[in-house]
């Protein structure tokens, strides 16, 4: 029997070519009972390897190759042989024999990894290896091991001494002299010495194959990875490449044949494997205990906090029944929590939430945690699960044997970082860390790297990687290789050429191989005692962060609890609104007290006027909103959940919409399902409904139903799914449900094979969606300002957000060095510039809440007679009313798409000033220096600016001049007031101002004038002029100095044309605050028969129509059968277009690469949803402005 | 004094034009010239047909291959020859010619500036001169743009920015230049960026800027560019002169074709004597000789009336040589090694002079062979063993068998201690790029299964080039007998296989298995066998001493 005890996987990052699962699958295929994985300096692949072994019924031994810096350098070819192999520390192959050995290995890796100031390989010291040697078995290694190194260094005697040192550290029973045979003369020479040393020291021999890949053909992939690692090409790599393809996983019989002269080396593998008793099922992981006051247990403490929370949450609702039900549910949950010993987990999350509340950081739980009343009572979530009748089993069940998953949404940016740092501080450097995110080779990266290895030039690589399709949708014949093939064809490559054919093949084989380790967006792992004994920790690229070597899937497999502290851009925007609204509008804003059922807000939602709003702004959401016609909060919950792959692919959206509009009767597959599906009009939309359906119709337990959900969810297993379906049908038969109905139910459950939302999660998101919609409708300036300050986020680019805000009447001012801050800000306009305000804003509660830091909407506090939750006074609309459509809704004031009439304060009181952060290429440090200098005194001229802010480079000054940010410099009494308005001002140039007014003043008249002056001011001053202030540099017009006179004269440069300004705006800031590029060509476009986006709604269904605009979004969703969706923007709004796969293929180049398009096709105008089914597409060369499109791949 | 008159000739994509001349069949097709080392070749120059197809200079080879254009590698010889013709043609119009851009400067175009002042009586008016020169070049199958002006740089800019033959009216240069694009000034990237940001796109716009403020912003280079744009830039013509190291040429046209080497050597001896004499007059020696034999081709080259074709040879002595006999001997050996393909009807020798070696060997320095004699010896060796088989071996960074190349054996730079022979670090145990310090290897698949003890002897391997094909009989996949030197030999033991493979990304890839075998028969010998798994052939590739 032979066991392979020295193998590395692709998780040795560019030093191995097979995934751990593949290695283990091959091991099982070769009928090997066990196998060891020793990746380089880490246990990155160990969980996958372990799980694969469990599935395959084999055993996984865990170890690692550890670089030891003071044990010499690995053996290299002699100096007289030309090679580029860099010197590296020798690597010791260590195997975990026991749990303590595993823990020591984790600690050893953590120790040297964390010693590195930045993310780096690192290496251990001899003393550290000795310190953590207990429970570890040491192999003498192959060509990179200590024995080979010592032999190369000092011959046999040195090697003998080296092995003696290993014996001294690990003990004579824990050192094995390793032999590898790859049909290499030099290696065989080493083997001879190794055998002699083993005989001399009476050490056991151990045969291994030093596996680098599962099968011989993967040597090619390894060679490519080697070139990536060493930044060279296959042609120039030389001896860096493998000399042959022998490092594959050999069959036991093959190894026995290979080592038939040394049978004990083979026999010892089985013996050592038997000694390696440690399995990763026993990690020794414990979640940390929460420190509770004396006399309390964690459970009792949790119960008290829950009881308090229940009282605080439910008593104000004045609903005794609801309160009683909440208490009852809390008791049930607490019993289960006690049984599963999870009290500490809940308390720790509660602790984080408490910290956020104390610090004024918005926080809200999302996901299935919102199904728990305990979470609700602890303030972790904001949705009342009892009031909304949410299903607890979706969150936690006894049968599942899994840890619960609580995700917290925090404002992205520094606020979230503070919460993360709090966890680090609280649990220590070795007690908490982020989960990793394994970055793998995908289509584009594989195409690029494989091309580099084969020696393609940079231009070809760029072209290829751009052409590799990155759409979400894939044809059934699509494979990564086919993508590259198509890209290659488009790039003009000859696919028949052997090298190109090889390239395509390599791209395919590199897919999914790990490239490097990143950091998960927010998953934190916390451990009692020391996390470094459970999994190695290493520094992340980001300062102050550390990361474990496993990703979130690995953590779930290893049953490690993760708390997700996720950054949500919209939360950050809302947080900023909380400051902007009181500061500028003069009235407080409390997210916990937003008026529910605000007519303006719902009107905007019904009209799909939702650009910038959370979760309801996408093209698909906009298309569904008029049909859904939301009138209450629950409609919004449905709206958030319905545009998901699950409901769309399951064809649930259309039936729901028809029923919603009363065009189809509400029916149920079976009367038993009515209570479950009533709220969603008989259509299952949420995961909880699936679980409940299984529980009701087939008498599944909560755990079984959850298992069914998971089986049809993301990680489905066909075999298990079949078993569960049989069980489901058996249960339904027992409940006397007819076979036809059974089919229908099974069909609707199977529709969840694609991703769907849990109801609780949708409710949490709907809260944020409502808040964002409300703030946009009432405080547009603040909302837009906050959105622009937290880009990138959402569906649209800043340019589109600005244009949308402008169409709603908001004035947006350009970047201006005299006025702009680093971030975007609000400026109150002079009364003369303001249009008369409307005072008849919506009457809503201004009642302040004493809990401003938490984030929740005013909760539903009662339940209607039909079992659905209703909301207290402001949330008066009951579900029944909601379902009745607009009839039950109050009369709503008009809120036009392009108007501002309904906004409370009239947005024209405020203008939004773009911040310096929008000047692309301006460094933050330079901007800070500029702001500091400006605070002291206004800048009088560009010369003054350049002298007082030496941090500004000439290129930055030129950038600012190019985008018009210097236009107001030198204006007496402050910056010039720009000429606003959507109609007149092309730009904020002072074209109207006579140039003579600026002569001698150092003022600028237009952008080119500023550029002219920048070139003068930004030139390097000689030693004589260094330190001279602007006051000392005065051009005296009276002086007969010609240069001074000429400098004082107007700029000889011509003003930028409109097109030049547009190009400068988009390249310099990504946005333009002037007219939309399309507006400048409207007359001509009209002659061409092109309709504006605003006109489309008035055109009849079925008319052949032409539309044109800048492409702002391209989508090819996975669920849309190859259809492509384009969003085109013009000065009147956004028009949507649908492209069939055939049309896309025909006009692919224009669709993918052109910024401005003209589309002709049939207009589809039904139920207030307007789109164009395109027939022909052509580029519209009206501007060279680089309008950015948000492409969803 | 009459005003000066300058003429500029500009040939864009000269590299492509020169190649097209050498390949007349390609003149009507799109042609792109590539430069750079494979696989990183880029388009260096294109003709106008290729430009119409969408090709651009700077494209990669792979990209260029996607167009239906002929791709040829750059041919410096053709370019230099073509440029010489160009110079010759220009010389007919003026002896004062400055070379602005040429193939020597790695430029894809060629530009000459001629001082034609005072030649109006001889050649006609400015327009006539320009037209005449353009027609002369056209006769040589070159497309050129020619401009004449009283200002040298104005002529240059006009030639770059226009096509055909243009004469700029005196004192109106600026008007003619005004509409030309800024790119004809060839400003550096930073300057081009600044001017683009200012909206300056033509020479006229640049010329119109106020001078002193412009100088305050762009410095001297700004002033220069503006003066150029205004046609006011004073360019001091620097006529090309023959440099001290200009090649020395001798030519002979023979009345009758010569087929034998001896009379040819007689002629060569005379020519070499002349050349070495002229070199000696300049205190120089000969660094290299290019011999061009005009041979009587039969049949004549296509589309050519001339039956003669060129057969070129180059000789580079290890050190610059003054002795014409040594040079003659080298030429003799070269011609013996590669005889002319047909009877010789003309000889042309171009010799490149260089400073002679002056260092004196040190008193105690090791005796080195006399360089001239050494060179002759090496030439003899090459003649004996073949080209590329004599010299200094250099190992390559490669796992491939025989991964080495033979470089020319060169004498090192002289220092105070005398002539140092630069020989690569030669390890006596290395002959094929692999370490030969082979301790007796264990028999991986040993016939006897007996493991030999560790010894410290270092065997030496003699490689056999070419390897000797043999027949092998295998037992249990291990060589057992060997048919070698007409005998069937039994093998006592066999170690191996030692496997190497590589270049899998090329076609064909290589792979090899090697065995070290010991013969049973007396005298006992150890051999290295190689096996090509793809072809199935066996070879003896070396013998262990």
PDB file of C-alpha atoms in Angstrom, chain A residues 557-647:
ATOM      1  CA  UNK A 557     -17.456  23.813   5.942  1.00  0.00           C
ATOM      2  CA  UNK A 558     -15.197  23.899   8.968  1.00  0.00           C
ATOM      3  CA  UNK A 559     -18.093  25.164  11.095  1.00  0.00           C
ATOM      4  CA  UNK A 560     -16.392  28.395  11.992  1.00  0.00           C
ATOM      5  CA  UNK A 561     -18.780  31.178  12.833  1.00  0.00           C
ATOM      6  CA  UNK A 562     -18.451  34.260  10.747  1.00  0.00           C
ATOM      7  CA  UNK A 563     -19.962  37.642  11.420  1.00  0.00           C
ATOM      8  CA  UNK A 564     -20.309  39.636   8.259  1.00  0.00           C
ATOM      9  CA  UNK A 565     -19.671  43.336   8.728  1.00  0.00           C
ATOM     10  CA  UNK A 566     -20.667  44.386   5.261  1.00  0.00           C
ATOM     11  CA  UNK A 567     -20.167  47.819   3.853  1.00  0.00           C
ATOM     12  CA  UNK A 568     -23.185  49.228   2.105  1.00  0.00           C
ATOM     13  CA  UNK A 569     -22.667  52.367   0.077  1.00  0.00           C
ATOM     14  CA  UNK A 570     -26.278  53.394   0.559  1.00  0.00           C
ATOM     15  CA  UNK A 571     -25.923  53.152   4.339  1.00  0.00           C
ATOM     16  CA  UNK A 572     -22.994  55.518   4.112  1.00  0.00           C
ATOM     17  CA  UNK A 573     -25.036  57.845   1.943  1.00  0.00           C
ATOM     18  CA  UNK A 574     -27.933  57.739   4.376  1.00  0.00           C
ATOM     19  CA  UNK A 575     -25.562  58.418   7.246  1.00  0.00           C
ATOM     20  CA  UNK A 576     -24.305  61.485   5.443  1.00  0.00           C
ATOM     21  CA  UNK A 577     -27.875  62.588   4.785  1.00  0.00           C
ATOM     22  CA  UNK A 578     -28.445  62.485   8.530  1.00  0.00           C
ATOM     23  CA  UNK A 579     -25.843  65.228   8.835  1.00  0.00           C
ATOM     24  CA  UNK A 580     -26.596  67.186   5.666  1.00  0.00           C
ATOM     25  CA  UNK A 581     -30.343  67.532   6.131  1.00  0.00           C
ATOM     26  CA  UNK A 582     -30.280  69.151   9.596  1.00  0.00           C
ATOM     27  CA  UNK A 583     -27.290  71.287   8.673  1.00  0.00           C
ATOM     28  CA  UNK A 584     -28.719  72.671   5.447  1.00  0.00           C
ATOM     29  CA  UNK A 585     -32.472  72.226   5.573  1.00  0.00           C
ATOM     30  CA  UNK A 586     -32.695  73.175   9.215  1.00  0.00           C
ATOM     31  CA  UNK A 587     -34.728  70.231  10.333  1.00  0.00           C
ATOM     32  CA  UNK A 588     -33.677  66.940  11.822  1.00  0.00           C
ATOM     33  CA  UNK A 589     -33.910  63.687   9.974  1.00  0.00           C
ATOM     34  CA  UNK A 590     -34.458  60.440  11.856  1.00  0.00           C
ATOM     35  CA  UNK A 591     -34.465  57.254   9.864  1.00  0.00           C
ATOM     36  CA  UNK A 592     -36.386  55.550  12.662  1.00  0.00           C
ATOM     37  CA  UNK A 593     -39.195  58.014  12.270  1.00  0.00           C
ATOM     38  CA  UNK A 594     -39.669  58.334   8.552  1.00  0.00           C
ATOM     39  CA  UNK A 595     -43.298  58.869   7.705  1.00  0.00           C
ATOM     40  CA  UNK A 596     -44.621  55.644   6.234  1.00  0.00           C
ATOM     41  CA  UNK A 597     -46.796  55.633   3.139  1.00  0.00           C
ATOM     42  CA  UNK A 598     -45.465  58.994   2.092  1.00  0.00           C
ATOM     43  CA  UNK A 599     -47.432  59.829  -1.049  1.00  0.00           C
ATOM     44  CA  UNK A 600     -44.577  61.573  -2.804  1.00  0.00           C
ATOM     45  CA  UNK A 601     -42.309  58.650  -2.216  1.00  0.00           C
ATOM     46  CA  UNK A 602     -44.764  56.068  -3.436  1.00  0.00           C
ATOM     47  CA  UNK A 603     -45.677  58.220  -6.402  1.00  0.00           C
ATOM     48  CA  UNK A 604     -42.043  58.279  -7.448  1.00  0.00           C
ATOM     49  CA  UNK A 605     -41.826  54.532  -6.969  1.00  0.00           C
ATOM     50  CA  UNK A 606     -44.967  53.908  -8.972  1.00  0.00           C
ATOM     51  CA  UNK A 607     -43.625  56.017 -11.803  1.00  0.00           C
ATOM     52  CA  UNK A 608     -40.284  54.249 -11.647  1.00  0.00           C
ATOM     53  CA  UNK A 609     -38.614  57.570 -11.039  1.00  0.00           C
ATOM     54  CA  UNK A 610     -36.013  55.779  -8.987  1.00  0.00           C
ATOM     55  CA  UNK A 611     -32.542  56.660 -10.221  1.00  0.00           C
ATOM     56  CA  UNK A 612     -30.219  56.460  -7.219  1.00  0.00           C
ATOM     57  CA  UNK A 613     -32.667  54.681  -4.923  1.00  0.00           C
ATOM     58  CA  UNK A 614     -31.458  51.561  -3.176  1.00  0.00           C
ATOM     59  CA  UNK A 615     -32.342  48.255  -4.861  1.00  0.00           C
ATOM     60  CA  UNK A 616     -35.160  49.678  -7.010  1.00  0.00           C
ATOM     61  CA  UNK A 617     -33.159  51.691  -9.516  1.00  0.00           C
ATOM     62  CA  UNK A 618     -32.055  49.064 -11.995  1.00  0.00           C
ATOM     63  CA  UNK A 619     -33.517  48.801 -15.433  1.00  0.00           C
ATOM     64  CA  UNK A 620     -35.406  45.614 -14.522  1.00  0.00           C
ATOM     65  CA  UNK A 621     -36.754  47.176 -11.330  1.00  0.00           C
ATOM     66  CA  UNK A 622     -37.859  50.265 -13.244  1.00  0.00           C
ATOM     67  CA  UNK A 623     -39.665  48.053 -15.717  1.00  0.00           C
ATOM     68  CA  UNK A 624     -41.471  46.196 -12.926  1.00  0.00           C
ATOM     69  CA  UNK A 625     -42.337  49.132 -10.676  1.00  0.00           C
ATOM     70  CA  UNK A 626     -45.190  50.598 -12.733  1.00  0.00           C
ATOM     71  CA  UNK A 627     -46.726  47.142 -12.980  1.00  0.00           C
ATOM     72  CA  UNK A 628     -46.351  46.421  -9.287  1.00  0.00           C
ATOM     73  CA  UNK A 629     -47.519  49.919  -8.450  1.00  0.00           C
ATOM     74  CA  UNK A 630     -46.362  49.850  -4.822  1.00  0.00           C
ATOM     75  CA  UNK A 631     -48.628  51.572  -2.356  1.00  0.00           C
ATOM     76  CA  UNK A 632     -47.324  50.199   0.897  1.00  0.00           C
ATOM     77  CA  UNK A 633     -44.243  48.831   2.570  1.00  0.00           C
ATOM     78  CA  UNK A 634     -44.981  45.203   1.851  1.00  0.00           C
ATOM     79  CA  UNK A 635     -45.255  45.998  -1.855  1.00  0.00           C
ATOM     80  CA  UNK A 636     -41.751  47.306  -1.610  1.00  0.00           C
ATOM     81  CA  UNK A 637     -40.635  44.095   0.102  1.00  0.00           C
ATOM     82  CA  UNK A 638     -42.084  42.155  -2.819  1.00  0.00           C
ATOM     83  CA  UNK A 639     -40.571  44.574  -5.299  1.00  0.00           C
ATOM     84  CA  UNK A 640     -37.096  44.112  -3.872  1.00  0.00           C
ATOM     85  CA  UNK A 641     -37.441  40.337  -3.943  1.00  0.00           C
ATOM     86  CA  UNK A 642     -39.159  39.810  -7.257  1.00  0.00           C
ATOM     87  CA  UNK A 643     -36.376  41.002  -9.541  1.00  0.00           C
ATOM     88  CA  UNK A 644     -34.144  38.071  -8.703  1.00  0.00           C
ATOM     89  CA  UNK A 645     -32.986  35.174 -10.837  1.00  0.00           C
ATOM     90  CA  UNK A 646     -35.214  32.738  -8.898  1.00  0.00           C
ATOM     91  CA  UNK A 647     -38.580  34.432  -9.396  1.00  0.00           C
TER      92      UNK A 647
END
